[in-house]
Every structure is written in structure tokens, then in C-alpha cells.
Amino acid sequence: MGVYRSPKPLTIGLVAVGLLCSGFTASPVAARNSNGAHRHAAALRQAQRKAARQACHRRGECRGDTGGTSPTPARTPRVTRHERVSPKAPVTPDSTPAPRHTPAEQAAAVIAGVLATPCSNTEVSPSAENIALVRAAVNCLINRVRAEHGLNPLTMNARLESAAESHCAELISANYFAHVAPDGETPVDRIRKTGYIPGPSVGYVIGENLAWGTYSLATPQSIVSAWIASPGHLANILESQYKETGIGIVPAVPQAMGGGNPGASYAQEFGVIIH
């Protein structure tokens, strides 16, 4: 187990933008009524009223007549230019805005998905034909442990995977089992060579777990269980800063460790780049 941290401090900056919307209040439109004084001769007014009375009697529309009822015309509401009302568009299921989830709610949903997904091939013994399945099983088991502690899952990174695979191959070819190679190469050196760390001015946090096992102790479940039982290895698994991982597996054990017995060697790299 090894953890390597860059000397660059972790800095975070927050920027907020506010939108100020100014509203307006529509002033009521005053309606003006003008009354004009008109002078009419009394006889003319009387004659007009009499003629109107006679006409309504003939039609049966006068108040009190039984020949008909006076219909009440429907009054059309008067809408002024400034009071024009536009009909509201009906709300359909498609136009209903989707609820927004907070980052905490989104993280909780991701963690719940990890816990609800069973891990496959956890008892498979590694071979040259099933390395991809074994790698996926280890990643699933590691992310499940993180989810059980409320941590987001790690995503697979090709550069970290390349570093893990090269170190596993060197453990077999050079017949040793350690984080630092016989030539002094460290996990940071191996990962830097892959291009995962983009430059000398970029911060990072990097960790590495190693394991080997023979026979039934070489399965993904046995290896992850051994890591969990070790406080140092578990600390790497549960480091909240890590975002990415890479896993290397070789279906062989260093001769000095396994004595020629069948088994497998594992390396898992952890990382996060801090810009």
C-alpha cells in the first residue's frame, strides 16, 4: 500500500451569478365619459316615447306583456387595448418541467445504484482469457465497499490501468513484490510516464494497492477481502479524494513469493488530478 501526494495545496474557487429581473405594474386605463346637454321640445320627447311604447306592444316585448319574454342579450366584456388577455396554454405532461435534484441527491442515487448492482465473476480464477472479467469484478467489489461508506464509485482510467498492468508484469519478470522497483522507479514515476499527470505544475493524489494469491486465494473476492482486512489498503480504497482507478492482473505469482504455485498478482492504482 502506498499513498503519494503532491506538495501543491488543494484550492477551490466558487463563482456565483445572480439575475435581477425588474418587474413593472400596468397602470389602469381610465375611461372617460362625456355628457352633453341636449335640448328637445317636450312635445317631441313625448311623441317619441309614445311611438316606442306602441311599437313594443305590437311586438309583445313591453314589460308586463304576456305575448313574449324580453331576452337578455349576453354582454360582451369590453377589453381595452391595454387590458387584452391572452389565453393560457394548457399544461401537458410533456411540458411539465422535470424536478431538479441537488448534487447530494444525485450522489445518493449513484451510490444506491452501485449497491443495487450485484458483482459478477467474483470467484473466478484469473487466466489469460478472462482478465477483463476479473478486472471488472475487482472494480465492482471496490466500488461497493466505497458505496457502503457513502463514497462515489471510481471510474476506470486507461492511463492508470496501463501503469498497473506494467507494474504487474514487472513483478513477475523481475521476481519481486514491492511498490518501488529495483531500479528505484516509484508509483508516481510509473503513472507520470503514462501521461496521467499532465505537467509538473499540476497537483495530484495517487495511491497503489498490491496483492498476490495462489489457488483459491487468487480470486477477485479473496484479493479484495484481504485488502479490506488491512487498514493501510482499506485507507486507499476509502480515500474520498480519489476519482479514478486502474487495475492490472497477471495470472502468475513472483517465483520468490508463490514458489511456482498457480495464482495471480494484482495492482490497483488510485488517482485524482487537482488543477
PDB file of C-alpha atoms in Angstrom:
ATOM      1  CA  MET A   1       0.000   0.000   0.000  1.00  0.00           C
ATOM      2  CA  GLY A   2       1.305   3.427  -0.844  1.00  0.00           C
ATOM      3  CA  VAL A   3      -0.084   6.941  -0.984  1.00  0.00           C
ATOM      4  CA  TYR A   4       1.722   9.766  -2.750  1.00  0.00           C
ATOM      5  CA  ARG A   5       0.565  13.356  -2.503  1.00  0.00           C
ATOM      6  CA  SER A   6       1.896  16.327  -4.429  1.00  0.00           C
ATOM      7  CA  PRO A   7       3.008  19.393  -2.460  1.00  0.00           C
ATOM      8  CA  LYS A   8       0.519  21.586  -4.311  1.00  0.00           C
ATOM      9  CA  PRO A   9      -2.303  22.660  -1.948  1.00  0.00           C
ATOM     10  CA  LEU A  10      -5.885  21.934  -2.879  1.00  0.00           C
ATOM     11  CA  THR A  11      -7.680  25.144  -3.783  1.00  0.00           C
ATOM     12  CA  ILE A  12     -11.310  25.633  -4.712  1.00  0.00           C
ATOM     13  CA  GLY A  13     -13.000  28.749  -6.021  1.00  0.00           C
ATOM     14  CA  LEU A  14     -16.690  29.478  -6.202  1.00  0.00           C
ATOM     15  CA  VAL A  15     -18.373  31.953  -8.516  1.00  0.00           C
ATOM     16  CA  ALA A  16     -21.997  32.904  -8.212  1.00  0.00           C
ATOM     17  CA  VAL A  17     -24.095  34.887 -10.641  1.00  0.00           C
ATOM     18  CA  GLY A  18     -27.363  36.482  -9.781  1.00  0.00           C
ATOM     19  CA  LEU A  19     -30.018  37.553 -12.198  1.00  0.00           C
ATOM     20  CA  LEU A  20     -32.043  40.590 -11.227  1.00  0.00           C
ATOM     21  CA  CYS A  21     -35.350  40.840 -13.012  1.00  0.00           C
ATOM     22  CA  SER A  22     -37.197  44.148 -12.737  1.00  0.00           C
ATOM     23  CA  GLY A  23     -40.956  43.891 -12.911  1.00  0.00           C
ATOM     24  CA  PHE A  24     -43.483  46.504 -13.976  1.00  0.00           C
ATOM     25  CA  THR A  25     -47.004  47.339 -12.870  1.00  0.00           C
ATOM     26  CA  ALA A  26     -49.551  48.209 -15.529  1.00  0.00           C
ATOM     27  CA  SER A  27     -51.415  51.370 -14.741  1.00  0.00           C
ATOM     28  CA  PRO A  28     -55.180  51.146 -15.096  1.00  0.00           C
ATOM     29  CA  VAL A  29     -56.617  52.939 -18.084  1.00  0.00           C
ATOM     30  CA  ALA A  30     -59.207  55.483 -17.058  1.00  0.00           C
ATOM     31  CA  ALA A  31     -62.356  55.549 -19.132  1.00  0.00           C
ATOM     32  CA  ARG A  32     -63.736  58.961 -19.749  1.00  0.00           C
ATOM     33  CA  ASN A  33     -67.471  59.558 -20.230  1.00  0.00           C
ATOM     34  CA  SER A  34     -68.617  62.889 -21.592  1.00  0.00           C
ATOM     35  CA  ASN A  35     -72.224  64.013 -21.072  1.00  0.00           C
ATOM     36  CA  GLY A  36     -73.677  66.539 -23.499  1.00  0.00           C
ATOM     37  CA  ALA A  37     -76.730  68.665 -22.760  1.00  0.00           C
ATOM     38  CA  HIS A  38     -79.306  68.404 -25.480  1.00  0.00           C
ATOM     39  CA  ARG A  39     -82.440  70.411 -25.570  1.00  0.00           C
ATOM     40  CA  HIS A  40     -85.549  68.885 -27.043  1.00  0.00           C
ATOM     41  CA  ALA A  41     -89.041  70.139 -27.149  1.00  0.00           C
ATOM     42  CA  ALA A  42     -91.286  68.485 -24.618  1.00  0.00           C
ATOM     43  CA  ALA A  43     -93.760  67.512 -27.276  1.00  0.00           C
ATOM     44  CA  LEU A  44     -91.077  65.831 -29.363  1.00  0.00           C
ATOM     45  CA  ARG A  45     -89.899  63.754 -26.426  1.00  0.00           C
ATOM     46  CA  GLN A  46     -93.443  62.776 -25.580  1.00  0.00           C
ATOM     47  CA  ALA A  47     -94.139  61.712 -29.141  1.00  0.00           C
ATOM     48  CA  GLN A  48     -91.023  59.599 -29.304  1.00  0.00           C
ATOM     49  CA  ARG A  49     -91.888  57.788 -26.066  1.00  0.00           C
ATOM     50  CA  LYS A  50     -95.436  57.124 -27.278  1.00  0.00           C
ATOM     51  CA  ALA A  51     -94.235  55.724 -30.601  1.00  0.00           C
ATOM     52  CA  ALA A  52     -91.759  53.449 -28.870  1.00  0.00           C
ATOM     53  CA  ARG A  53     -94.455  52.241 -26.498  1.00  0.00           C
ATOM     54  CA  GLN A  54     -96.761  51.362 -29.345  1.00  0.00           C
ATOM     55  CA  ALA A  55     -94.038  49.514 -31.193  1.00  0.00           C
ATOM     56  CA  CYS A  56     -93.129  47.323 -28.211  1.00  0.00           C
ATOM     57  CA  HIS A  57     -96.796  46.453 -27.648  1.00  0.00           C
ATOM     58  CA  ARG A  58     -97.047  45.244 -31.208  1.00  0.00           C
ATOM     59  CA  ARG A  59     -94.011  43.015 -30.726  1.00  0.00           C
ATOM     60  CA  GLY A  60     -95.122  41.825 -27.303  1.00  0.00           C
ATOM     61  CA  GLU A  61     -91.816  42.932 -25.771  1.00  0.00           C
ATOM     62  CA  CYS A  62     -93.041  45.519 -23.333  1.00  0.00           C
ATOM     63  CA  ARG A  63     -92.549  44.933 -19.613  1.00  0.00           C
ATOM     64  CA  GLY A  64     -95.696  43.264 -18.256  1.00  0.00           C
ATOM     65  CA  ASP A  65     -96.849  41.852 -21.635  1.00  0.00           C
ATOM     66  CA  THR A  66     -97.596  38.107 -21.817  1.00  0.00           C
ATOM     67  CA  GLY A  67     -97.026  37.802 -25.532  1.00  0.00           C
ATOM     68  CA  GLY A  68     -93.307  37.242 -25.154  1.00  0.00           C
ATOM     69  CA  THR A  69     -90.347  37.479 -22.879  1.00  0.00           C
ATOM     70  CA  SER A  70     -87.721  40.083 -23.204  1.00  0.00           C
ATOM     71  CA  PRO A  71     -84.469  38.305 -23.994  1.00  0.00           C
ATOM     72  CA  THR A  72     -81.444  39.397 -22.065  1.00  0.00           C
ATOM     73  CA  PRO A  73     -78.636  39.806 -24.550  1.00  0.00           C
ATOM     74  CA  ALA A  74     -75.316  38.407 -23.473  1.00  0.00           C
ATOM     75  CA  ARG A  75     -72.985  41.215 -22.609  1.00  0.00           C
ATOM     76  CA  THR A  76     -69.605  41.023 -24.278  1.00  0.00           C
ATOM     77  CA  PRO A  77     -66.925  42.101 -21.869  1.00  0.00           C
ATOM     78  CA  ARG A  78     -65.159  45.177 -23.039  1.00  0.00           C
ATOM     79  CA  VAL A  79     -61.449  44.734 -23.404  1.00  0.00           C
ATOM     80  CA  THR A  80     -59.312  47.772 -23.876  1.00  0.00           C
ATOM     81  CA  ARG A  81     -56.078  47.761 -25.764  1.00  0.00           C
ATOM     82  CA  HIS A  82     -54.038  47.734 -22.562  1.00  0.00           C
ATOM     83  CA  GLU A  83     -56.110  45.017 -20.897  1.00  0.00           C
ATOM     84  CA  ARG A  84     -56.007  42.411 -23.630  1.00  0.00           C
ATOM     85  CA  VAL A  85     -55.816  38.937 -22.109  1.00  0.00           C
ATOM     86  CA  SER A  86     -54.006  36.097 -23.843  1.00  0.00           C
ATOM     87  CA  PRO A  87     -55.318  32.586 -23.213  1.00  0.00           C
ATOM     88  CA  LYS A  88     -53.022  30.420 -21.101  1.00  0.00           C
ATOM     89  CA  ALA A  89     -51.501  27.431 -22.818  1.00  0.00           C
ATOM     90  CA  PRO A  90     -52.719  24.164 -21.302  1.00  0.00           C
ATOM     91  CA  VAL A  91     -50.161  22.301 -19.229  1.00  0.00           C
ATOM     92  CA  THR A  92     -49.485  18.860 -20.665  1.00  0.00           C
ATOM     93  CA  PRO A  93     -47.355  16.084 -19.177  1.00  0.00           C
ATOM     94  CA  ASP A  94     -44.636  16.800 -21.757  1.00  0.00           C
ATOM     95  CA  SER A  95     -44.464  20.490 -20.843  1.00  0.00           C
ATOM     96  CA  THR A  96     -44.148  19.895 -17.101  1.00  0.00           C
ATOM     97  CA  PRO A  97     -40.577  20.762 -16.076  1.00  0.00           C
ATOM     98  CA  ALA A  98     -38.576  17.883 -14.649  1.00  0.00           C
ATOM     99  CA  PRO A  99     -37.692  18.254 -10.967  1.00  0.00           C
ATOM    100  CA  ARG A 100     -34.155  19.357 -10.294  1.00  0.00           C
ATOM    101  CA  HIS A 101     -32.046  17.261  -7.967  1.00  0.00           C
ATOM    102  CA  THR A 102     -29.355  18.623  -5.719  1.00  0.00           C
ATOM    103  CA  PRO A 103     -25.784  17.296  -6.023  1.00  0.00           C
ATOM    104  CA  ALA A 104     -26.317  15.381  -2.776  1.00  0.00           C
ATOM    105  CA  GLU A 105     -29.455  13.737  -4.184  1.00  0.00           C
ATOM    106  CA  GLN A 106     -27.643  12.832  -7.409  1.00  0.00           C
ATOM    107  CA  ALA A 107     -24.731  11.324  -5.472  1.00  0.00           C
ATOM    108  CA  ALA A 108     -27.149   9.346  -3.301  1.00  0.00           C
ATOM    109  CA  ALA A 109     -28.841   7.961  -6.424  1.00  0.00           C
ATOM    110  CA  VAL A 110     -25.487   6.867  -7.878  1.00  0.00           C
ATOM    111  CA  ILE A 111     -24.469   5.172  -4.632  1.00  0.00           C
ATOM    112  CA  ALA A 112     -27.839   3.432  -4.414  1.00  0.00           C
ATOM    113  CA  GLY A 113     -27.339   2.149  -7.958  1.00  0.00           C
ATOM    114  CA  VAL A 114     -23.948   0.685  -7.042  1.00  0.00           C
ATOM    115  CA  LEU A 115     -25.376  -1.075  -4.007  1.00  0.00           C
ATOM    116  CA  ALA A 116     -28.274  -2.447  -6.051  1.00  0.00           C
ATOM    117  CA  THR A 117     -25.990  -3.931  -8.732  1.00  0.00           C
ATOM    118  CA  PRO A 118     -24.570  -7.381  -7.941  1.00  0.00           C
ATOM    119  CA  CYS A 119     -20.927  -8.082  -8.746  1.00  0.00           C
ATOM    120  CA  SER A 120     -20.274 -10.903 -11.209  1.00  0.00           C
ATOM    121  CA  ASN A 121     -17.324 -13.300 -11.592  1.00  0.00           C
ATOM    122  CA  THR A 122     -16.010 -12.596  -8.096  1.00  0.00           C
ATOM    123  CA  GLU A 123     -14.941 -16.237  -7.588  1.00  0.00           C
ATOM    124  CA  VAL A 124     -13.228 -16.673 -10.953  1.00  0.00           C
ATOM    125  CA  SER A 125      -9.571 -17.676 -11.014  1.00  0.00           C
ATOM    126  CA  PRO A 126      -7.638 -15.334 -13.345  1.00  0.00           C
ATOM    127  CA  SER A 127      -6.386 -16.684 -16.653  1.00  0.00           C
ATOM    128  CA  ALA A 128      -5.158 -15.116 -19.873  1.00  0.00           C
ATOM    129  CA  GLU A 129      -8.666 -15.421 -21.335  1.00  0.00           C
ATOM    130  CA  ASN A 130     -10.695 -13.786 -18.557  1.00  0.00           C
ATOM    131  CA  ILE A 131      -8.568 -10.820 -17.411  1.00  0.00           C
ATOM    132  CA  ALA A 132     -11.267  -8.318 -18.461  1.00  0.00           C
ATOM    133  CA  LEU A 133     -13.891 -10.145 -16.400  1.00  0.00           C
ATOM    134  CA  VAL A 134     -11.615 -10.311 -13.358  1.00  0.00           C
ATOM    135  CA  ARG A 135     -10.775  -6.608 -13.676  1.00  0.00           C
ATOM    136  CA  ALA A 136     -14.477  -5.699 -13.819  1.00  0.00           C
ATOM    137  CA  ALA A 137     -15.156  -7.885 -10.758  1.00  0.00           C
ATOM    138  CA  VAL A 138     -12.441  -6.165  -8.715  1.00  0.00           C
ATOM    139  CA  ASN A 139     -13.690  -2.726  -9.736  1.00  0.00           C
ATOM    140  CA  CYS A 140     -17.252  -3.678  -8.787  1.00  0.00           C
ATOM    141  CA  LEU A 141     -16.208  -5.000  -5.367  1.00  0.00           C
ATOM    142  CA  ILE A 142     -14.084  -1.917  -4.630  1.00  0.00           C
ATOM    143  CA  ASN A 143     -16.889   0.456  -5.602  1.00  0.00           C
ATOM    144  CA  ARG A 144     -19.341  -1.497  -3.480  1.00  0.00           C
ATOM    145  CA  VAL A 145     -17.087  -1.031  -0.438  1.00  0.00           C
ATOM    146  CA  ARG A 146     -16.919   2.688  -1.175  1.00  0.00           C
ATOM    147  CA  ALA A 147     -20.698   2.876  -1.611  1.00  0.00           C
ATOM    148  CA  GLU A 148     -21.215   1.168   1.734  1.00  0.00           C
ATOM    149  CA  HIS A 149     -19.289   4.076   3.262  1.00  0.00           C
ATOM    150  CA  GLY A 150     -21.218   6.734   1.318  1.00  0.00           C
ATOM    151  CA  LEU A 151     -18.490   7.371  -1.277  1.00  0.00           C
ATOM    152  CA  ASN A 152     -18.920   7.798  -5.030  1.00  0.00           C
ATOM    153  CA  PRO A 153     -17.645   4.989  -7.290  1.00  0.00           C
ATOM    154  CA  LEU A 154     -14.293   5.214  -9.041  1.00  0.00           C
ATOM    155  CA  THR A 155     -14.220   5.391 -12.828  1.00  0.00           C
ATOM    156  CA  MET A 156     -11.772   3.345 -14.870  1.00  0.00           C
ATOM    157  CA  ASN A 157      -8.894   5.306 -16.386  1.00  0.00           C
ATOM    158  CA  ALA A 158      -6.839   3.877 -19.251  1.00  0.00           C
ATOM    159  CA  ARG A 159      -3.583   5.545 -18.162  1.00  0.00           C
ATOM    160  CA  LEU A 160      -3.849   4.290 -14.596  1.00  0.00           C
ATOM    161  CA  GLU A 161      -4.672   0.842 -15.964  1.00  0.00           C
ATOM    162  CA  SER A 162      -1.572   0.944 -18.134  1.00  0.00           C
ATOM    163  CA  ALA A 163       0.590   1.760 -15.098  1.00  0.00           C
ATOM    164  CA  ALA A 164      -0.993  -1.076 -13.084  1.00  0.00           C
ATOM    165  CA  GLU A 165      -0.512  -3.610 -15.879  1.00  0.00           C
ATOM    166  CA  SER A 166       3.116  -2.676 -16.473  1.00  0.00           C
ATOM    167  CA  HIS A 167       3.921  -2.974 -12.766  1.00  0.00           C
ATOM    168  CA  CYS A 168       2.242  -6.381 -12.513  1.00  0.00           C
ATOM    169  CA  ALA A 169       4.251  -7.624 -15.478  1.00  0.00           C
ATOM    170  CA  GLU A 170       7.470  -6.324 -13.928  1.00  0.00           C
ATOM    171  CA  LEU A 171       6.704  -8.057 -10.614  1.00  0.00           C
ATOM    172  CA  ILE A 172       6.766 -11.367 -12.478  1.00  0.00           C
ATOM    173  CA  SER A 173       9.687 -10.665 -14.807  1.00  0.00           C
ATOM    174  CA  ALA A 174      11.915  -9.118 -12.102  1.00  0.00           C
ATOM    175  CA  ASN A 175      10.720 -11.541  -9.409  1.00  0.00           C
ATOM    176  CA  TYR A 176       9.963  -9.084  -6.622  1.00  0.00           C
ATOM    177  CA  PHE A 177       6.912  -7.761  -4.773  1.00  0.00           C
ATOM    178  CA  ALA A 178       7.085  -4.090  -3.764  1.00  0.00           C
ATOM    179  CA  HIS A 179       5.851  -0.616  -4.694  1.00  0.00           C
ATOM    180  CA  VAL A 180       9.326   0.623  -5.606  1.00  0.00           C
ATOM    181  CA  ALA A 181      11.087  -1.209  -8.420  1.00  0.00           C
ATOM    182  CA  PRO A 182      14.690  -2.462  -8.064  1.00  0.00           C
ATOM    183  CA  ASP A 183      15.814   0.442 -10.255  1.00  0.00           C
ATOM    184  CA  GLY A 184      14.133   2.938  -7.904  1.00  0.00           C
ATOM    185  CA  GLU A 185      11.034   3.653 -10.005  1.00  0.00           C
ATOM    186  CA  THR A 186       8.105   4.706  -7.767  1.00  0.00           C
ATOM    187  CA  PRO A 187       4.368   4.530  -8.421  1.00  0.00           C
ATOM    188  CA  VAL A 188       4.454   8.253  -9.221  1.00  0.00           C
ATOM    189  CA  ASP A 189       7.185   7.654 -11.801  1.00  0.00           C
ATOM    190  CA  ARG A 190       5.190   4.869 -13.446  1.00  0.00           C
ATOM    191  CA  ILE A 191       1.983   6.879 -13.539  1.00  0.00           C
ATOM    192  CA  ARG A 192       3.747  10.014 -14.745  1.00  0.00           C
ATOM    193  CA  LYS A 193       5.172   8.074 -17.712  1.00  0.00           C
ATOM    194  CA  THR A 194       1.645   7.245 -18.876  1.00  0.00           C
ATOM    195  CA  GLY A 195       0.710  10.939 -19.107  1.00  0.00           C
ATOM    196  CA  TYR A 196      -1.899  10.778 -16.357  1.00  0.00           C
ATOM    197  CA  ILE A 197      -0.183  13.691 -14.585  1.00  0.00           C
ATOM    198  CA  PRO A 198      -0.257  16.343 -17.333  1.00  0.00           C
ATOM    199  CA  GLY A 199       2.584  18.518 -16.067  1.00  0.00           C
ATOM    200  CA  PRO A 200       4.932  19.399 -13.213  1.00  0.00           C
ATOM    201  CA  SER A 201       2.726  22.276 -12.042  1.00  0.00           C
ATOM    202  CA  VAL A 202      -0.404  20.131 -11.682  1.00  0.00           C
ATOM    203  CA  GLY A 203      -1.365  18.710  -8.288  1.00  0.00           C
ATOM    204  CA  TYR A 204      -2.362  15.113  -7.729  1.00  0.00           C
ATOM    205  CA  VAL A 205      -3.132  12.448  -5.129  1.00  0.00           C
ATOM    206  CA  ILE A 206      -2.069   8.928  -6.065  1.00  0.00           C
ATOM    207  CA  GLY A 207      -2.259   5.571  -4.270  1.00  0.00           C
ATOM    208  CA  GLU A 208      -1.417   1.973  -5.047  1.00  0.00           C
ATOM    209  CA  ASN A 209      -2.507  -1.405  -3.644  1.00  0.00           C
ATOM    210  CA  LEU A 210      -0.707  -4.651  -4.463  1.00  0.00           C
ATOM    211  CA  ALA A 211      -1.607  -8.277  -3.769  1.00  0.00           C
ATOM    212  CA  TRP A 212      -0.876 -11.807  -4.869  1.00  0.00           C
ATOM    213  CA  GLY A 213      -2.556 -15.116  -4.103  1.00  0.00           C
ATOM    214  CA  THR A 214      -2.356 -18.752  -5.071  1.00  0.00           C
ATOM    215  CA  TYR A 215      -5.090 -21.241  -5.936  1.00  0.00           C
ATOM    216  CA  SER A 216      -8.475 -20.177  -4.485  1.00  0.00           C
ATOM    217  CA  LEU A 217      -6.891 -17.135  -2.812  1.00  0.00           C
ATOM    218  CA  ALA A 218      -6.261 -15.612  -6.231  1.00  0.00           C
ATOM    219  CA  THR A 219      -9.930 -14.784  -6.964  1.00  0.00           C
ATOM    220  CA  PRO A 220     -11.181 -11.172  -7.014  1.00  0.00           C
ATOM    221  CA  GLN A 221     -13.215 -11.746  -3.850  1.00  0.00           C
ATOM    222  CA  SER A 222     -10.230 -13.152  -1.931  1.00  0.00           C
ATOM    223  CA  ILE A 223      -7.919 -10.313  -3.010  1.00  0.00           C
ATOM    224  CA  VAL A 224     -10.419  -7.530  -2.189  1.00  0.00           C
ATOM    225  CA  SER A 225     -11.245  -9.172   1.151  1.00  0.00           C
ATOM    226  CA  ALA A 226      -7.522  -9.207   2.011  1.00  0.00           C
ATOM    227  CA  TRP A 227      -7.235  -5.511   1.127  1.00  0.00           C
ATOM    228  CA  ILE A 228     -10.258  -4.656   3.253  1.00  0.00           C
ATOM    229  CA  ALA A 229      -8.769  -6.507   6.221  1.00  0.00           C
ATOM    230  CA  SER A 230      -5.609  -4.387   6.005  1.00  0.00           C
ATOM    231  CA  PRO A 231      -6.025  -0.856   7.455  1.00  0.00           C
ATOM    232  CA  GLY A 232      -3.494   0.671   5.079  1.00  0.00           C
ATOM    233  CA  HIS A 233      -5.036  -0.844   1.970  1.00  0.00           C
ATOM    234  CA  LEU A 234      -8.551  -0.026   3.153  1.00  0.00           C
ATOM    235  CA  ALA A 235      -7.484   3.608   3.633  1.00  0.00           C
ATOM    236  CA  ASN A 236      -6.624   3.755  -0.077  1.00  0.00           C
ATOM    237  CA  ILE A 237      -9.966   2.223  -1.026  1.00  0.00           C
ATOM    238  CA  LEU A 238     -11.900   4.699   1.131  1.00  0.00           C
ATOM    239  CA  GLU A 239      -9.941   7.832   0.223  1.00  0.00           C
ATOM    240  CA  SER A 240     -12.692  10.282  -0.731  1.00  0.00           C
ATOM    241  CA  GLN A 241     -10.452  12.402  -2.974  1.00  0.00           C
ATOM    242  CA  TYR A 242      -9.824   9.594  -5.452  1.00  0.00           C
ATOM    243  CA  LYS A 243     -11.930   9.817  -8.613  1.00  0.00           C
ATOM    244  CA  GLU A 244     -10.301   7.285 -10.963  1.00  0.00           C
ATOM    245  CA  THR A 245      -8.640   3.904 -10.857  1.00  0.00           C
ATOM    246  CA  GLY A 246      -6.754   1.412 -12.977  1.00  0.00           C
ATOM    247  CA  ILE A 247      -6.431  -2.319 -12.287  1.00  0.00           C
ATOM    248  CA  GLY A 248      -3.766  -4.699 -13.556  1.00  0.00           C
ATOM    249  CA  ILE A 249      -3.860  -8.503 -13.237  1.00  0.00           C
ATOM    250  CA  VAL A 250      -1.327 -11.123 -14.271  1.00  0.00           C
ATOM    251  CA  PRO A 251      -2.254 -14.824 -13.903  1.00  0.00           C
ATOM    252  CA  ALA A 252       1.058 -15.609 -12.227  1.00  0.00           C
ATOM    253  CA  VAL A 253       2.874 -15.013  -8.947  1.00  0.00           C
ATOM    254  CA  PRO A 254       6.510 -13.909  -8.477  1.00  0.00           C
ATOM    255  CA  GLN A 255       8.619 -17.053  -8.027  1.00  0.00           C
ATOM    256  CA  ALA A 256      10.078 -15.755  -4.802  1.00  0.00           C
ATOM    257  CA  MET A 257       6.572 -15.356  -3.349  1.00  0.00           C
ATOM    258  CA  GLY A 258       4.499 -18.257  -4.671  1.00  0.00           C
ATOM    259  CA  GLY A 259       7.123 -20.960  -5.059  1.00  0.00           C
ATOM    260  CA  GLY A 260       5.892 -21.813  -8.549  1.00  0.00           C
ATOM    261  CA  ASN A 261       2.289 -22.450  -7.474  1.00  0.00           C
ATOM    262  CA  PRO A 262      -0.513 -21.204  -9.753  1.00  0.00           C
ATOM    263  CA  GLY A 263      -2.113 -17.922  -8.813  1.00  0.00           C
ATOM    264  CA  ALA A 264      -2.319 -14.259  -9.766  1.00  0.00           C
ATOM    265  CA  SER A 265      -0.822 -10.863  -8.954  1.00  0.00           C
ATOM    266  CA  TYR A 266      -2.888  -7.687  -8.690  1.00  0.00           C
ATOM    267  CA  ALA A 267      -2.097  -3.971  -8.771  1.00  0.00           C
ATOM    268  CA  GLN A 268      -4.650  -1.186  -8.340  1.00  0.00           C
ATOM    269  CA  GLU A 269      -3.769   2.455  -8.933  1.00  0.00           C
ATOM    270  CA  PHE A 270      -5.887   5.291  -7.495  1.00  0.00           C
ATOM    271  CA  GLY A 271      -5.709   8.881  -8.604  1.00  0.00           C
ATOM    272  CA  VAL A 272      -7.153  12.352  -8.863  1.00  0.00           C
ATOM    273  CA  ILE A 273      -5.747  15.382 -10.669  1.00  0.00           C
ATOM    274  CA  ILE A 274      -6.048  18.720  -8.863  1.00  0.00           C
ATOM    275  CA  HIS A 275      -5.977  21.635 -11.310  1.00  0.00           C
TER     276      HIS A 275
END
